[in-house]
Coordinates of C-alpha atoms and ligand atoms in Angstrom, one line a residue:
M20 CA 98.0 123.3 80.6
Q21 CA 100.6 124.5 77.6
K22 CA 101.4 122.2 74.4
R23 CA 104.8 121.5 75.0
D24 CA 103.9 121.0 79.0
K25 CA 105.6 117.5 79.9
I26 CA 101.8 115.4 80.5
Y27 CA 101.9 112.4 82.8
V28 CA 99.6 110.1 82.1
A29 CA 99.2 107.3 85.0
G30 CA 96.8 104.7 83.9
H31 CA 97.6 105.2 80.3
T32 CA 96.4 101.3 79.2
G33 CA 93.2 101.6 81.2
L34 CA 90.0 102.3 79.8
I35 CA 89.9 105.9 80.4
G36 CA 94.0 106.7 80.7
S37 CA 94.1 105.6 76.5
A38 CA 91.9 107.8 75.8
L39 CA 93.2 110.4 77.4
V40 CA 96.6 109.7 75.8
R41 CA 94.4 109.7 71.9
R42 CA 93.0 113.2 72.9
L43 CA 96.1 114.5 73.9
K44 CA 98.0 113.6 71.2
S45 CA 95.3 114.7 68.5
L46 CA 94.8 117.9 69.9
S47 CA 99.1 118.2 69.3
Y48 CA 100.0 117.7 73.2
D49 CA 102.9 115.7 72.2
N50 CA 105.0 115.8 75.1
V51 CA 103.2 112.9 76.9
V52 CA 104.7 110.4 79.4
T53 CA 103.6 107.1 80.5
R54 CA 104.7 104.3 82.1
T55 CA 103.2 100.6 82.2
R56 CA 102.7 98.9 85.4
N57 CA 105.8 96.9 85.3
A58 CA 107.8 99.5 84.9
L59 CA 106.3 101.9 87.6
D60 CA 104.5 100.5 90.8
L61 CA 102.6 103.5 91.6
T62 CA 102.0 102.0 95.0
D63 CA 105.7 102.0 95.4
R64 CA 106.3 105.2 97.0
K65 CA 110.2 105.2 96.2
K66 CA 109.4 104.7 92.8
V67 CA 107.3 107.3 92.3
E68 CA 109.6 109.5 93.4
Q69 CA 112.3 108.5 91.2
F70 CA 110.0 108.5 88.4
F71 CA 109.0 112.6 89.2
L72 CA 112.6 113.1 90.1
Q73 CA 113.5 111.6 86.4
E74 CA 110.7 113.2 84.2
K75 CA 109.5 116.4 86.5
P76 CA 106.4 116.3 84.7
D77 CA 104.2 119.7 84.5
C78 CA 100.9 117.8 84.6
V79 CA 99.3 114.7 85.8
I80 CA 96.3 112.7 85.3
L81 CA 95.7 110.7 87.5
A82 CA 94.1 107.8 85.7
A83 CA 95.5 105.0 87.3
A84 CA 93.2 103.0 89.9
K85 CA 92.2 99.3 91.1
V86 CA 89.0 99.0 89.0
G87 CA 86.1 97.0 88.4
G88 CA 82.3 96.2 88.2
I89 CA 79.9 95.4 91.2
H90 CA 81.2 91.8 91.4
A91 CA 84.9 93.0 91.4
N92 CA 84.2 95.4 93.8
N93 CA 81.7 92.9 96.4
T94 CA 84.9 90.7 95.9
Y95 CA 88.2 91.9 96.8
P96 CA 86.6 95.1 98.9
A97 CA 90.9 95.1 100.4
E98 CA 92.6 95.2 97.2
F99 CA 90.3 98.2 96.1
I100 CA 90.9 100.5 99.4
F101 CA 94.3 99.4 99.7
E102 CA 95.8 99.9 96.1
N103 CA 93.3 102.9 95.4
L104 CA 94.8 105.1 98.3
S105 CA 98.7 104.4 97.7
I106 CA 98.7 104.9 94.7
Q107 CA 96.8 108.2 94.9
N108 CA 98.4 109.2 98.1
N109 CA 102.1 108.5 96.6
V110 CA 101.1 110.4 93.3
I111 CA 99.0 113.0 95.0
D112 CA 101.8 114.2 97.4
L113 CA 104.7 113.5 95.0
A114 CA 103.0 115.8 92.1
H115 CA 103.0 118.8 95.2
R116 CA 106.4 118.2 96.6
M117 CA 108.3 118.2 92.8
G118 CA 106.4 121.2 92.1
V119 CA 103.7 119.7 89.5
K120 CA 101.5 122.9 87.9
K121 CA 98.0 121.0 87.8
L122 CA 96.9 117.7 88.7
L123 CA 93.3 116.2 87.2
F124 CA 91.9 113.1 90.2
L125 CA 89.4 111.1 89.0
A126 CA 86.9 109.8 91.2
S127 CA 83.5 108.2 90.8
S128 CA 79.6 108.3 91.1
C129 CA 80.0 105.8 93.9
V130 CA 81.2 108.6 96.0
Y131 CA 77.8 109.8 96.3
P132 CA 75.6 108.8 99.1
K133 CA 73.3 105.7 97.9
L134 CA 69.9 106.8 98.6
C135 CA 70.9 110.7 96.9
A136 CA 68.4 112.3 95.6
Q137 CA 68.6 112.2 92.1
P138 CA 70.2 114.1 89.9
M139 CA 73.2 113.9 92.0
Q140 CA 74.7 117.7 92.7
E141 CA 78.2 118.0 93.9
Q142 CA 77.2 119.6 97.2
D143 CA 75.3 116.2 98.1
L144 CA 79.0 114.6 98.9
L145 CA 79.4 113.4 102.4
T146 CA 75.8 113.7 103.2
G147 CA 74.5 109.9 104.1
A148 CA 75.6 106.3 103.8
I149 CA 77.6 104.8 100.7
E150 CA 76.2 101.9 98.8
A151 CA 77.7 98.6 100.3
T152 CA 79.0 97.2 97.4
N153 CA 81.3 99.7 96.1
E154 CA 82.0 101.4 100.6
P155 CA 85.7 100.1 100.3
Y156 CA 86.5 102.0 96.6
A157 CA 84.3 104.8 96.9
I158 CA 86.1 105.8 100.8
A159 CA 89.5 105.9 98.9
K160 CA 88.1 108.0 96.2
L161 CA 86.9 110.0 98.6
A162 CA 90.1 110.3 100.0
G163 CA 91.1 111.6 96.9
I164 CA 89.1 114.2 96.4
K165 CA 90.0 115.9 99.8
M166 CA 93.3 115.0 99.4
C167 CA 93.3 117.5 96.3
Q168 CA 91.0 119.5 98.3
A169 CA 93.7 120.0 101.2
Y170 CA 96.5 120.1 99.2
Q171 CA 95.0 122.9 97.3
R172 CA 93.7 125.2 100.9
Q173 CA 96.9 123.9 102.6
Y174 CA 99.6 124.8 99.9
G175 CA 98.1 126.6 97.0
A176 CA 98.3 123.7 94.9
N177 CA 96.3 123.8 91.3
F178 CA 95.1 120.1 92.3
I179 CA 91.4 119.5 90.4
S180 CA 89.0 116.4 91.2
V181 CA 86.3 115.1 88.7
I182 CA 83.2 112.4 89.3
P183 CA 82.4 110.6 86.0
A184 CA 79.3 108.9 85.2
N185 CA 79.8 105.0 84.3
V186 CA 82.6 105.8 81.8
Y187 CA 82.5 103.4 78.9
G188 CA 84.4 102.0 75.8
M189 CA 87.6 100.7 73.9
N190 CA 89.9 99.1 76.2
D191 CA 87.5 98.1 79.1
H192 CA 87.7 95.2 80.4
F193 CA 85.2 93.0 79.0
D194 CA 84.9 90.2 81.3
E195 CA 83.3 89.4 84.6
N196 CA 85.2 91.4 86.9
G197 CA 84.5 94.5 84.2
H198 CA 81.2 96.9 84.9
V199 CA 78.5 96.0 83.2
L200 CA 78.3 97.2 79.6
A201 CA 81.7 95.6 78.8
A202 CA 80.8 92.4 80.2
L203 CA 77.2 91.6 79.2
I204 CA 78.7 92.4 75.5
E205 CA 81.3 90.0 75.7
K206 CA 78.2 87.4 77.6
F207 CA 76.4 87.9 74.6
H208 CA 79.0 87.2 72.2
L209 CA 79.8 84.1 74.2
A210 CA 76.1 83.4 74.0
R211 CA 76.2 83.5 70.7
Q212 CA 79.3 81.2 70.0
Q213 CA 78.1 78.6 72.3
K214 CA 74.8 79.1 71.1
L215 CA 72.9 79.6 74.8
E216 CA 68.9 80.3 74.3
D217 CA 69.4 83.0 77.3
V218 CA 72.2 84.9 78.8
V219 CA 71.8 86.1 82.4
I220 CA 71.6 89.7 83.2
W221 CA 72.6 90.3 87.7
G222 CA 70.1 91.7 90.2
T223 CA 67.0 93.1 88.7
G224 CA 67.3 94.9 85.6
K225 CA 65.2 97.5 87.5
P226 CA 68.5 100.1 88.5
K227 CA 69.4 102.9 86.4
R228 CA 72.6 103.7 85.8
E229 CA 74.2 107.1 83.6
F230 CA 76.8 105.8 80.3
F231 CA 79.4 107.9 79.6
F232 CA 81.1 107.2 76.6
V233 CA 85.0 107.5 77.3
N234 CA 85.8 109.6 74.7
D235 CA 83.8 112.2 75.5
M236 CA 85.2 111.7 79.3
A237 CA 88.9 112.7 77.9
D238 CA 87.8 115.3 76.3
A239 CA 86.0 116.7 79.1
C240 CA 88.9 116.3 81.5
I241 CA 91.1 118.2 78.9
F242 CA 88.6 120.8 78.7
L243 CA 88.8 121.3 82.5
L244 CA 92.6 120.9 82.9
N245 CA 92.6 124.3 80.6
N246 CA 89.4 125.5 81.7
Y247 CA 89.0 125.0 85.8
D248 CA 90.7 125.7 88.8
Q249 CA 88.9 125.5 91.6
P250 CA 89.2 122.8 94.8
D251 CA 85.2 122.1 94.2
V252 CA 84.4 118.9 92.3
I253 CA 83.1 118.8 89.1
N254 CA 80.4 115.9 87.9
L255 CA 80.7 114.4 84.9
G256 CA 77.8 112.8 82.5
T257 CA 75.7 112.8 79.9
G258 CA 72.1 113.4 81.9
I259 CA 70.3 110.5 80.1
E260 CA 69.9 107.6 82.3
T261 CA 69.4 103.8 81.0
S262 CA 67.9 100.7 82.9
I263 CA 70.5 97.9 82.9
A264 CA 67.5 96.0 81.3
E265 CA 67.1 98.5 78.7
L266 CA 71.1 98.1 77.9
A267 CA 70.8 94.7 78.1
G268 CA 67.6 95.1 74.9
Q269 CA 70.3 97.3 73.2
I270 CA 73.7 95.3 73.7
K271 CA 71.1 91.6 72.6
K272 CA 70.3 94.3 69.1
V273 CA 74.0 95.2 68.5
M274 CA 75.7 91.9 69.5
R275 CA 72.9 90.4 67.2
F276 CA 72.1 87.5 70.2
D277 CA 68.3 86.4 69.4
G278 CA 67.6 84.5 72.5
A279 CA 66.4 85.4 76.3
L280 CA 67.7 87.6 79.1
R281 CA 67.5 86.0 82.3
F282 CA 67.7 87.9 85.2
D283 CA 69.8 86.4 88.6
T284 CA 68.1 88.2 91.1
S285 CA 70.5 86.5 93.7
K286 CA 73.0 88.5 92.5
P287 CA 73.0 92.5 93.7
D288 CA 71.8 95.3 92.6
G289 CA 74.0 98.3 93.7
N290 CA 72.9 101.8 93.6
P291 CA 69.3 102.2 92.8
R292 CA 70.2 104.9 90.8
R293 CA 73.0 107.1 90.1
L294 CA 72.5 110.1 87.7
L295 CA 74.6 113.1 88.0
D296 CA 74.0 117.0 87.6
S297 CA 76.5 117.9 85.2
S298 CA 74.9 121.3 85.2
K299 CA 78.0 123.2 86.4
I300 CA 80.0 122.0 83.6
K301 CA 77.9 122.7 81.1
A302 CA 77.8 126.5 82.6
L303 CA 81.4 126.5 81.7
G304 CA 81.0 125.4 78.1
W305 CA 81.1 121.7 77.5
E306 CA 78.7 118.9 76.9
A307 CA 78.9 115.5 76.7
S308 CA 78.2 114.6 72.3
T309 CA 78.0 110.7 71.9
S310 CA 74.8 109.0 72.2
L311 CA 74.6 105.9 74.0
E312 CA 73.8 103.9 70.5
K313 CA 76.2 105.4 68.5
G314 CA 78.8 104.9 71.7
L315 CA 77.8 101.0 72.1
Q316 CA 78.3 100.4 67.8
L317 CA 81.6 102.0 68.3
T318 CA 83.1 100.0 71.9
C319 CA 81.2 96.9 70.3
E320 CA 83.0 97.6 66.4
W321 CA 86.3 97.7 69.3
Y322 CA 85.0 94.5 70.7
Q323 CA 85.5 92.7 67.8
K324 CA 88.3 94.1 65.7
N325 CA 90.5 94.2 68.9
L326 CA 90.2 91.5 70.7
G327 CA 89.8 89.0 68.0
R328 CA 85.9 88.0 68.7
T329 CA 84.4 88.2 65.1
L330 CA 80.9 87.7 65.5
L331 CA 79.4 84.5 63.0
Ligands
GFB18 O1 78.3 98.3 85.9 P1 78.7 97.7 87.4 O2 79.0 96.2 87.7 O3 78.6 98.3 88.5 O4 77.1 97.1 87.4 P2 77.9 99.7 89.6 C1 75.8 97.9 87.2 C2 74.4 97.3 87.5 O5 73.9 96.0 86.8 C3 74.5 96.4 88.7 C4 74.4 94.9 87.0 O6 72.9 96.9 88.9 C5 74.2 95.1 88.3 O7 73.9 94.2 89.1 N1 74.7 93.8 85.9 C6 73.4 93.0 85.4 C7 75.9 93.6 85.9 N2 74.4 92.0 84.8 C8 75.9 92.4 85.2 C9 77.1 92.0 85.2 O8 77.0 90.3 83.9 N3 77.8 92.2 85.1 C10 78.3 93.6 85.8 N4 79.1 93.8 86.4 N5 77.3 94.0 86.4 C11 80.5 100.3 90.2 C12 81.2 100.3 91.2 O9 79.1 100.3 90.4 O10 80.4 101.6 88.9 C13 82.5 101.0 90.8 O11 81.0 98.8 91.5 C14 82.7 102.4 90.1 O12 82.9 101.2 92.6 C15 81.7 101.8 89.1 O13 82.3 103.2 90.7 C16 81.3 103.4 88.0 O14 77.6 100.9 88.4 O15 76.9 99.4 90.4

């Protein structure tokens, strides 16, 4: 990827897209193109085609997606499969037709089988059944991976896919539809504000997740755009697992909440574990550098500053 290349970041207002734009700018990639959701509906093929004809980007980073935590995935399965398939079908196919030189597709670690051996390796894809709460989303993401591979095999398109661990950070959705880390930051904030005695943590607290700071994620994507041209997917993570109970304890501390944690086991746990084997990207020369402690601190500070939620 050249510094003067026109790079279209689809989904630039979201968690990962906004981090990508920040990182690209800090590395002097100054020809970044974006469109808000109102300006360009990516599920509308005609409009996406007009956009490509007008802008003719050299590179595309497909960070636009319908995303959410376990509750949102479980409640809106139709939107999760339909919107994601529509967005990626339009963007990947039109990127090929318009001669885009390189495309990066973002998948998710929920594409691996529910009971996959840990840590999960790239060759474990499609070896078992997917966890039920996020199957529609995972099927859409698997289709995106397969589409990039098919276009690479049939047309020689340089379209690559990554599988990130549980990404968190600035511009996340801090509400009940969000992923656990952001949702808990908001819950602890509200509990302090409303002087509650406890905070409800969904599930048993036993599942483990690999939390991956969004600035590291953006950095890894740009590294791969410059150093990776293979059709095989590539995992992106830290190699460190944290249980939901441990995570809740850490957020409680950063958000300075004095009350108790109450586990609501009527809520789903989702995957028991989801640890990625990131040795492939490590062998290429890239490694995550932000600890969960540091990333959590930065995310809580951002939340308090930008969402007007100053702690008393
Ligand atoms: O982050 P999360 O919503 O989704 O939940 P997944 C992770 C774990 O945290 C689950 C527990 O065991 C939840 O039960 N949890 C506890 C909570 N309290 C809360 C809470 O207040 N909010 C939330 N959201 N969770 C998602 C997938 O899976 O991961 C997506 O649904 C995507 O499709 C994403 O792949 C990366 O980590 O289970």
